[in-house]
Amino acid sequence: MLIDSGTTKGAPLLMNYLKKLNIPDKKIDYLVSTHPDGDHVGGFESVFKEYKVGQVIYSPCTKKSDSYSKFINSVKKLDIPFNVAVEGDSWTLGDAKITIVYDGFKGSTYNECSIVLKATCDGKTFLLMGDLPSTMERPVSYTHLRAHETTLHL
């Protein structure tokens, strides 16, 4: 699973990192775009050139920008299955369970539309917050984490 891709200028760094992971069959099962800002979707075009993607999950927010348009157009051109995030949807990746705990529909800004994922594996749980502002991060965290679990805001 790849969550966001950074900027277009940062794409070479992302691609070098992905290459070092030696991803089997160059296939990424899930690609998640937390929200449409260019610093989150800019590198996806490079990813699509090198990797087969099983499914794209994206924020309900859209944006009139070059990087977001290229992202959406690539998904459609490559006929990759895609879905807007739906709160409560979940899937497994190996031993990990991934759940969408906030789908972005309540947001009124691009950052507030960030998808929040809960990842649980080996008894550890993390929230992956996209760019959700701290005013919204706290209520989501309190609702979906117990005291010993961790929030990641990357």
JSON list of C-alpha atoms in Angstrom, two decimals:
[
{"chain": "A", "resi": 1, "resn": "MET", "atom": "CA", "xyz": [0.00, 0.00, 0.00]},
{"chain": "A", "resi": 2, "resn": "LEU", "atom": "CA", "xyz": [1.26, 3.44, -0.90]},
{"chain": "A", "resi": 3, "resn": "ILE", "atom": "CA", "xyz": [-0.26, 6.44, 0.88]},
{"chain": "A", "resi": 4, "resn": "ASP", "atom": "CA", "xyz": [0.35, 9.69, -0.99]},
{"chain": "A", "resi": 5, "resn": "SER", "atom": "CA", "xyz": [3.29, 10.36, -3.27]},
{"chain": "A", "resi": 6, "resn": "GLY", "atom": "CA", "xyz": [4.77, 13.74, -2.48]},
{"chain": "A", "resi": 7, "resn": "THR", "atom": "CA", "xyz": [5.45, 16.39, -5.10]},
{"chain": "A", "resi": 8, "resn": "THR", "atom": "CA", "xyz": [6.32, 16.00, -8.75]},
{"chain": "A", "resi": 9, "resn": "LYS", "atom": "CA", "xyz": [9.84, 17.26, -7.99]},
{"chain": "A", "resi": 10, "resn": "GLY", "atom": "CA", "xyz": [10.16, 14.70, -5.20]},
{"chain": "A", "resi": 11, "resn": "ALA", "atom": "CA", "xyz": [9.08, 11.79, -7.41]},
{"chain": "A", "resi": 12, "resn": "PRO", "atom": "CA", "xyz": [12.65, 10.59, -8.13]},
{"chain": "A", "resi": 13, "resn": "LEU", "atom": "CA", "xyz": [13.26, 10.20, -4.40]},
{"chain": "A", "resi": 14, "resn": "LEU", "atom": "CA", "xyz": [10.01, 8.24, -4.03]},
{"chain": "A", "resi": 15, "resn": "MET", "atom": "CA", "xyz": [10.85, 6.04, -6.99]},
{"chain": "A", "resi": 16, "resn": "ASN", "atom": "CA", "xyz": [14.34, 5.28, -5.63]},
{"chain": "A", "resi": 17, "resn": "TYR", "atom": "CA", "xyz": [12.79, 4.32, -2.31]},
{"chain": "A", "resi": 18, "resn": "LEU", "atom": "CA", "xyz": [10.18, 2.07, -3.93]},
{"chain": "A", "resi": 19, "resn": "LYS", "atom": "CA", "xyz": [12.88, 0.42, -6.06]},
{"chain": "A", "resi": 20, "resn": "LYS", "atom": "CA", "xyz": [14.87, -0.40, -2.90]},
{"chain": "A", "resi": 21, "resn": "LEU", "atom": "CA", "xyz": [11.80, -2.12, -1.43]},
{"chain": "A", "resi": 22, "resn": "ASN", "atom": "CA", "xyz": [11.93, -4.64, -4.29]},
{"chain": "A", "resi": 23, "resn": "ILE", "atom": "CA", "xyz": [8.13, -4.86, -4.43]},
{"chain": "A", "resi": 24, "resn": "PRO", "atom": "CA", "xyz": [7.12, -8.30, -5.79]},
{"chain": "A", "resi": 25, "resn": "ASP", "atom": "CA", "xyz": [5.94, -8.18, -9.41]},
{"chain": "A", "resi": 26, "resn": "LYS", "atom": "CA", "xyz": [6.09, -4.37, -9.23]},
{"chain": "A", "resi": 27, "resn": "LYS", "atom": "CA", "xyz": [2.48, -4.39, -7.98]},
{"chain": "A", "resi": 28, "resn": "ILE", "atom": "CA", "xyz": [1.06, -2.04, -5.38]},
{"chain": "A", "resi": 29, "resn": "ASP", "atom": "CA", "xyz": [-2.26, -3.46, -4.17]},
{"chain": "A", "resi": 30, "resn": "TYR", "atom": "CA", "xyz": [-3.66, -0.21, -2.77]},
{"chain": "A", "resi": 31, "resn": "LEU", "atom": "CA", "xyz": [-2.78, 3.36, -3.56]},
{"chain": "A", "resi": 32, "resn": "VAL", "atom": "CA", "xyz": [-4.36, 5.96, -1.26]},
{"chain": "A", "resi": 33, "resn": "SER", "atom": "CA", "xyz": [-4.56, 9.65, -2.04]},
{"chain": "A", "resi": 34, "resn": "THR", "atom": "CA", "xyz": [-5.43, 11.28, 1.29]},
{"chain": "A", "resi": 35, "resn": "HIS", "atom": "CA", "xyz": [-6.40, 14.58, -0.36]},
{"chain": "A", "resi": 36, "resn": "PRO", "atom": "CA", "xyz": [-5.83, 16.43, -3.65]},
{"chain": "A", "resi": 37, "resn": "ASP", "atom": "CA", "xyz": [-2.99, 18.82, -2.75]},
{"chain": "A", "resi": 38, "resn": "GLY", "atom": "CA", "xyz": [-0.01, 18.67, -5.10]},
{"chain": "A", "resi": 39, "resn": "ASP", "atom": "CA", "xyz": [2.40, 17.73, -2.31]},
{"chain": "A", "resi": 40, "resn": "HIS", "atom": "CA", "xyz": [0.38, 14.52, -1.88]},
{"chain": "A", "resi": 41, "resn": "VAL", "atom": "CA", "xyz": [-0.48, 13.54, -5.48]},
{"chain": "A", "resi": 42, "resn": "GLY", "atom": "CA", "xyz": [2.40, 14.93, -7.54]},
{"chain": "A", "resi": 43, "resn": "GLY", "atom": "CA", "xyz": [4.47, 11.74, -7.65]},
{"chain": "A", "resi": 44, "resn": "PHE", "atom": "CA", "xyz": [1.71, 9.31, -8.58]},
{"chain": "A", "resi": 45, "resn": "GLU", "atom": "CA", "xyz": [2.26, 9.75, -12.30]},
{"chain": "A", "resi": 46, "resn": "SER", "atom": "CA", "xyz": [5.80, 8.35, -11.89]},
{"chain": "A", "resi": 47, "resn": "VAL", "atom": "CA", "xyz": [4.45, 5.48, -9.79]},
{"chain": "A", "resi": 48, "resn": "PHE", "atom": "CA", "xyz": [1.94, 4.57, -12.51]},
{"chain": "A", "resi": 49, "resn": "LYS", "atom": "CA", "xyz": [4.74, 4.37, -15.10]},
{"chain": "A", "resi": 50, "resn": "GLU", "atom": "CA", "xyz": [6.67, 1.78, -13.08]},
{"chain": "A", "resi": 51, "resn": "TYR", "atom": "CA", "xyz": [4.11, -0.14, -11.02]},
{"chain": "A", "resi": 52, "resn": "LYS", "atom": "CA", "xyz": [0.83, -1.91, -11.55]},
{"chain": "A", "resi": 53, "resn": "VAL", "atom": "CA", "xyz": [-1.75, -0.63, -9.08]},
{"chain": "A", "resi": 54, "resn": "GLY", "atom": "CA", "xyz": [-4.61, -2.83, -7.91]},
{"chain": "A", "resi": 55, "resn": "GLN", "atom": "CA", "xyz": [-6.95, -0.15, -6.57]},
{"chain": "A", "resi": 56, "resn": "VAL", "atom": "CA", "xyz": [-6.98, 3.60, -5.90]},
{"chain": "A", "resi": 57, "resn": "ILE", "atom": "CA", "xyz": [-8.81, 5.10, -2.94]},
{"chain": "A", "resi": 58, "resn": "TYR", "atom": "CA", "xyz": [-9.10, 8.86, -2.87]},
{"chain": "A", "resi": 59, "resn": "SER", "atom": "CA", "xyz": [-10.59, 11.77, -0.95]},
{"chain": "A", "resi": 60, "resn": "PRO", "atom": "CA", "xyz": [-14.02, 13.12, -1.85]},
{"chain": "A", "resi": 61, "resn": "CYS", "atom": "CA", "xyz": [-12.43, 16.54, -2.44]},
{"chain": "A", "resi": 62, "resn": "THR", "atom": "CA", "xyz": [-11.29, 17.44, -5.93]},
{"chain": "A", "resi": 63, "resn": "LYS", "atom": "CA", "xyz": [-9.00, 20.25, -6.99]},
{"chain": "A", "resi": 64, "resn": "LYS", "atom": "CA", "xyz": [-8.41, 22.11, -10.24]},
{"chain": "A", "resi": 65, "resn": "SER", "atom": "CA", "xyz": [-4.66, 21.70, -10.44]},
{"chain": "A", "resi": 66, "resn": "ASP", "atom": "CA", "xyz": [-2.23, 20.18, -12.91]},
{"chain": "A", "resi": 67, "resn": "SER", "atom": "CA", "xyz": [-0.96, 17.51, -10.51]},
{"chain": "A", "resi": 68, "resn": "TYR", "atom": "CA", "xyz": [-4.44, 16.40, -9.41]},
{"chain": "A", "resi": 69, "resn": "SER", "atom": "CA", "xyz": [-5.72, 16.33, -13.01]},
{"chain": "A", "resi": 70, "resn": "LYS", "atom": "CA", "xyz": [-2.74, 14.20, -14.09]},
{"chain": "A", "resi": 71, "resn": "PHE", "atom": "CA", "xyz": [-3.39, 11.83, -11.17]},
{"chain": "A", "resi": 72, "resn": "ILE", "atom": "CA", "xyz": [-7.10, 11.34, -11.98]},
{"chain": "A", "resi": 73, "resn": "ASN", "atom": "CA", "xyz": [-6.51, 11.14, -15.74]},
{"chain": "A", "resi": 74, "resn": "SER", "atom": "CA", "xyz": [-3.80, 8.50, -15.26]},
{"chain": "A", "resi": 75, "resn": "VAL", "atom": "CA", "xyz": [-6.09, 6.39, -13.07]},
{"chain": "A", "resi": 76, "resn": "LYS", "atom": "CA", "xyz": [-8.82, 6.52, -15.70]},
{"chain": "A", "resi": 77, "resn": "LYS", "atom": "CA", "xyz": [-6.48, 5.99, -18.67]},
{"chain": "A", "resi": 78, "resn": "LEU", "atom": "CA", "xyz": [-4.88, 2.96, -17.03]},
{"chain": "A", "resi": 79, "resn": "ASP", "atom": "CA", "xyz": [-8.33, 1.63, -16.09]},
{"chain": "A", "resi": 80, "resn": "ILE", "atom": "CA", "xyz": [-7.34, 1.21, -12.44]},
{"chain": "A", "resi": 81, "resn": "PRO", "atom": "CA", "xyz": [-10.33, 0.48, -10.19]},
{"chain": "A", "resi": 82, "resn": "PHE", "atom": "CA", "xyz": [-10.94, 3.56, -8.02]},
{"chain": "A", "resi": 83, "resn": "ASN", "atom": "CA", "xyz": [-13.26, 4.50, -5.19]},
{"chain": "A", "resi": 84, "resn": "VAL", "atom": "CA", "xyz": [-13.93, 7.50, -3.04]},
{"chain": "A", "resi": 85, "resn": "ALA", "atom": "CA", "xyz": [-13.09, 6.65, 0.57]},
{"chain": "A", "resi": 86, "resn": "VAL", "atom": "CA", "xyz": [-16.02, 5.38, 2.66]},
{"chain": "A", "resi": 87, "resn": "GLU", "atom": "CA", "xyz": [-15.83, 5.46, 6.43]},
{"chain": "A", "resi": 88, "resn": "GLY", "atom": "CA", "xyz": [-15.80, 1.91, 7.80]},
{"chain": "A", "resi": 89, "resn": "ASP", "atom": "CA", "xyz": [-14.42, 0.23, 4.67]},
{"chain": "A", "resi": 90, "resn": "SER", "atom": "CA", "xyz": [-11.48, -2.03, 5.49]},
{"chain": "A", "resi": 91, "resn": "TRP", "atom": "CA", "xyz": [-9.05, -4.49, 3.91]},
{"chain": "A", "resi": 92, "resn": "THR", "atom": "CA", "xyz": [-6.13, -6.65, 4.91]},
{"chain": "A", "resi": 93, "resn": "LEU", "atom": "CA", "xyz": [-2.52, -6.51, 3.81]},
{"chain": "A", "resi": 94, "resn": "GLY", "atom": "CA", "xyz": [-0.69, -9.55, 5.11]},
{"chain": "A", "resi": 95, "resn": "ASP", "atom": "CA", "xyz": [-1.17, -9.48, 8.88]},
{"chain": "A", "resi": 96, "resn": "ALA", "atom": "CA", "xyz": [-2.32, -5.84, 8.91]},
{"chain": "A", "resi": 97, "resn": "LYS", "atom": "CA", "xyz": [-5.90, -4.61, 8.90]},
{"chain": "A", "resi": 98, "resn": "ILE", "atom": "CA", "xyz": [-6.51, -1.19, 7.37]},
{"chain": "A", "resi": 99, "resn": "THR", "atom": "CA", "xyz": [-9.74, 0.69, 8.09]},
{"chain": "A", "resi": 100, "resn": "ILE", "atom": "CA", "xyz": [-10.96, 4.05, 6.84]},
{"chain": "A", "resi": 101, "resn": "VAL", "atom": "CA", "xyz": [-11.98, 5.84, 10.05]},
{"chain": "A", "resi": 102, "resn": "TYR", "atom": "CA", "xyz": [-12.54, 9.28, 8.50]},
{"chain": "A", "resi": 103, "resn": "ASP", "atom": "CA", "xyz": [-13.49, 9.61, 4.85]},
{"chain": "A", "resi": 104, "resn": "GLY", "atom": "CA", "xyz": [-13.10, 13.37, 4.44]},
{"chain": "A", "resi": 105, "resn": "PHE", "atom": "CA", "xyz": [-16.73, 14.11, 3.60]},
{"chain": "A", "resi": 106, "resn": "LYS", "atom": "CA", "xyz": [-17.12, 16.45, 6.60]},
{"chain": "A", "resi": 107, "resn": "GLY", "atom": "CA", "xyz": [-14.18, 18.62, 5.55]},
{"chain": "A", "resi": 108, "resn": "SER", "atom": "CA", "xyz": [-14.57, 22.14, 4.20]},
{"chain": "A", "resi": 109, "resn": "THR", "atom": "CA", "xyz": [-10.91, 22.66, 3.19]},
{"chain": "A", "resi": 110, "resn": "TYR", "atom": "CA", "xyz": [-8.55, 20.35, 1.29]},
{"chain": "A", "resi": 111, "resn": "ASN", "atom": "CA", "xyz": [-6.68, 19.40, 4.46]},
{"chain": "A", "resi": 112, "resn": "GLU", "atom": "CA", "xyz": [-9.93, 18.76, 6.32]},
{"chain": "A", "resi": 113, "resn": "CYS", "atom": "CA", "xyz": [-10.85, 16.35, 3.52]},
{"chain": "A", "resi": 114, "resn": "SER", "atom": "CA", "xyz": [-7.83, 14.17, 4.33]},
{"chain": "A", "resi": 115, "resn": "ILE", "atom": "CA", "xyz": [-8.64, 10.49, 4.58]},
{"chain": "A", "resi": 116, "resn": "VAL", "atom": "CA", "xyz": [-7.65, 8.95, 7.93]},
{"chain": "A", "resi": 117, "resn": "LEU", "atom": "CA", "xyz": [-6.64, 5.29, 8.00]},
{"chain": "A", "resi": 118, "resn": "LYS", "atom": "CA", "xyz": [-6.33, 3.05, 11.04]},
{"chain": "A", "resi": 119, "resn": "ALA", "atom": "CA", "xyz": [-3.66, 0.38, 10.60]},
{"chain": "A", "resi": 120, "resn": "THR", "atom": "CA", "xyz": [-3.51, -2.51, 13.07]},
{"chain": "A", "resi": 121, "resn": "CYS", "atom": "CA", "xyz": [-0.79, -5.17, 13.02]},
{"chain": "A", "resi": 122, "resn": "ASP", "atom": "CA", "xyz": [0.92, -7.30, 15.68]},
{"chain": "A", "resi": 123, "resn": "GLY", "atom": "CA", "xyz": [-1.10, -5.71, 18.47]},
{"chain": "A", "resi": 124, "resn": "LYS", "atom": "CA", "xyz": [-0.10, -2.17, 17.46]},
{"chain": "A", "resi": 125, "resn": "THR", "atom": "CA", "xyz": [-2.44, 0.44, 16.04]},
{"chain": "A", "resi": 126, "resn": "PHE", "atom": "CA", "xyz": [-1.63, 3.64, 14.17]},
{"chain": "A", "resi": 127, "resn": "LEU", "atom": "CA", "xyz": [-3.74, 6.41, 12.70]},
{"chain": "A", "resi": 128, "resn": "LEU", "atom": "CA", "xyz": [-2.42, 7.76, 9.40]},
{"chain": "A", "resi": 129, "resn": "MET", "atom": "CA", "xyz": [-3.81, 11.29, 9.29]},
{"chain": "A", "resi": 130, "resn": "GLY", "atom": "CA", "xyz": [-2.83, 12.83, 5.95]},
{"chain": "A", "resi": 131, "resn": "ASP", "atom": "CA", "xyz": [-2.90, 16.61, 6.54]},
{"chain": "A", "resi": 132, "resn": "LEU", "atom": "CA", "xyz": [-5.90, 16.61, 8.85]},
{"chain": "A", "resi": 133, "resn": "PRO", "atom": "CA", "xyz": [-5.68, 19.77, 10.99]},
{"chain": "A", "resi": 134, "resn": "SER", "atom": "CA", "xyz": [-5.11, 19.34, 14.73]},
{"chain": "A", "resi": 135, "resn": "THR", "atom": "CA", "xyz": [-8.60, 20.71, 15.44]},
{"chain": "A", "resi": 136, "resn": "MET", "atom": "CA", "xyz": [-10.02, 17.64, 13.70]},
{"chain": "A", "resi": 137, "resn": "GLU", "atom": "CA", "xyz": [-7.17, 15.27, 14.55]},
{"chain": "A", "resi": 138, "resn": "ARG", "atom": "CA", "xyz": [-7.96, 15.18, 18.27]},
{"chain": "A", "resi": 139, "resn": "PRO", "atom": "CA", "xyz": [-11.63, 14.13, 17.93]},
{"chain": "A", "resi": 140, "resn": "VAL", "atom": "CA", "xyz": [-10.72, 11.44, 15.39]},
{"chain": "A", "resi": 141, "resn": "SER", "atom": "CA", "xyz": [-7.90, 10.17, 17.62]},
{"chain": "A", "resi": 142, "resn": "TYR", "atom": "CA", "xyz": [-10.07, 10.05, 20.73]},
{"chain": "A", "resi": 143, "resn": "THR", "atom": "CA", "xyz": [-12.76, 8.16, 18.87]},
{"chain": "A", "resi": 144, "resn": "HIS", "atom": "CA", "xyz": [-10.49, 5.56, 17.26]},
{"chain": "A", "resi": 145, "resn": "LEU", "atom": "CA", "xyz": [-7.49, 5.03, 19.54]},
{"chain": "A", "resi": 146, "resn": "ARG", "atom": "CA", "xyz": [-7.03, 3.59, 22.99]},
{"chain": "A", "resi": 147, "resn": "ALA", "atom": "CA", "xyz": [-4.51, 5.20, 25.36]},
{"chain": "A", "resi": 148, "resn": "HIS", "atom": "CA", "xyz": [-1.53, 3.04, 24.28]},
{"chain": "A", "resi": 149, "resn": "GLU", "atom": "CA", "xyz": [-1.97, 3.49, 20.53]},
{"chain": "A", "resi": 150, "resn": "THR", "atom": "CA", "xyz": [-0.22, 6.01, 18.30]},
{"chain": "A", "resi": 151, "resn": "THR", "atom": "CA", "xyz": [-1.17, 8.81, 15.88]},
{"chain": "A", "resi": 152, "resn": "LEU", "atom": "CA", "xyz": [1.13, 9.46, 12.91]},
{"chain": "A", "resi": 153, "resn": "HIS", "atom": "CA", "xyz": [0.92, 12.80, 11.17]},
{"chain": "A", "resi": 154, "resn": "LEU", "atom": "CA", "xyz": [3.36, 12.62, 8.25]}
]
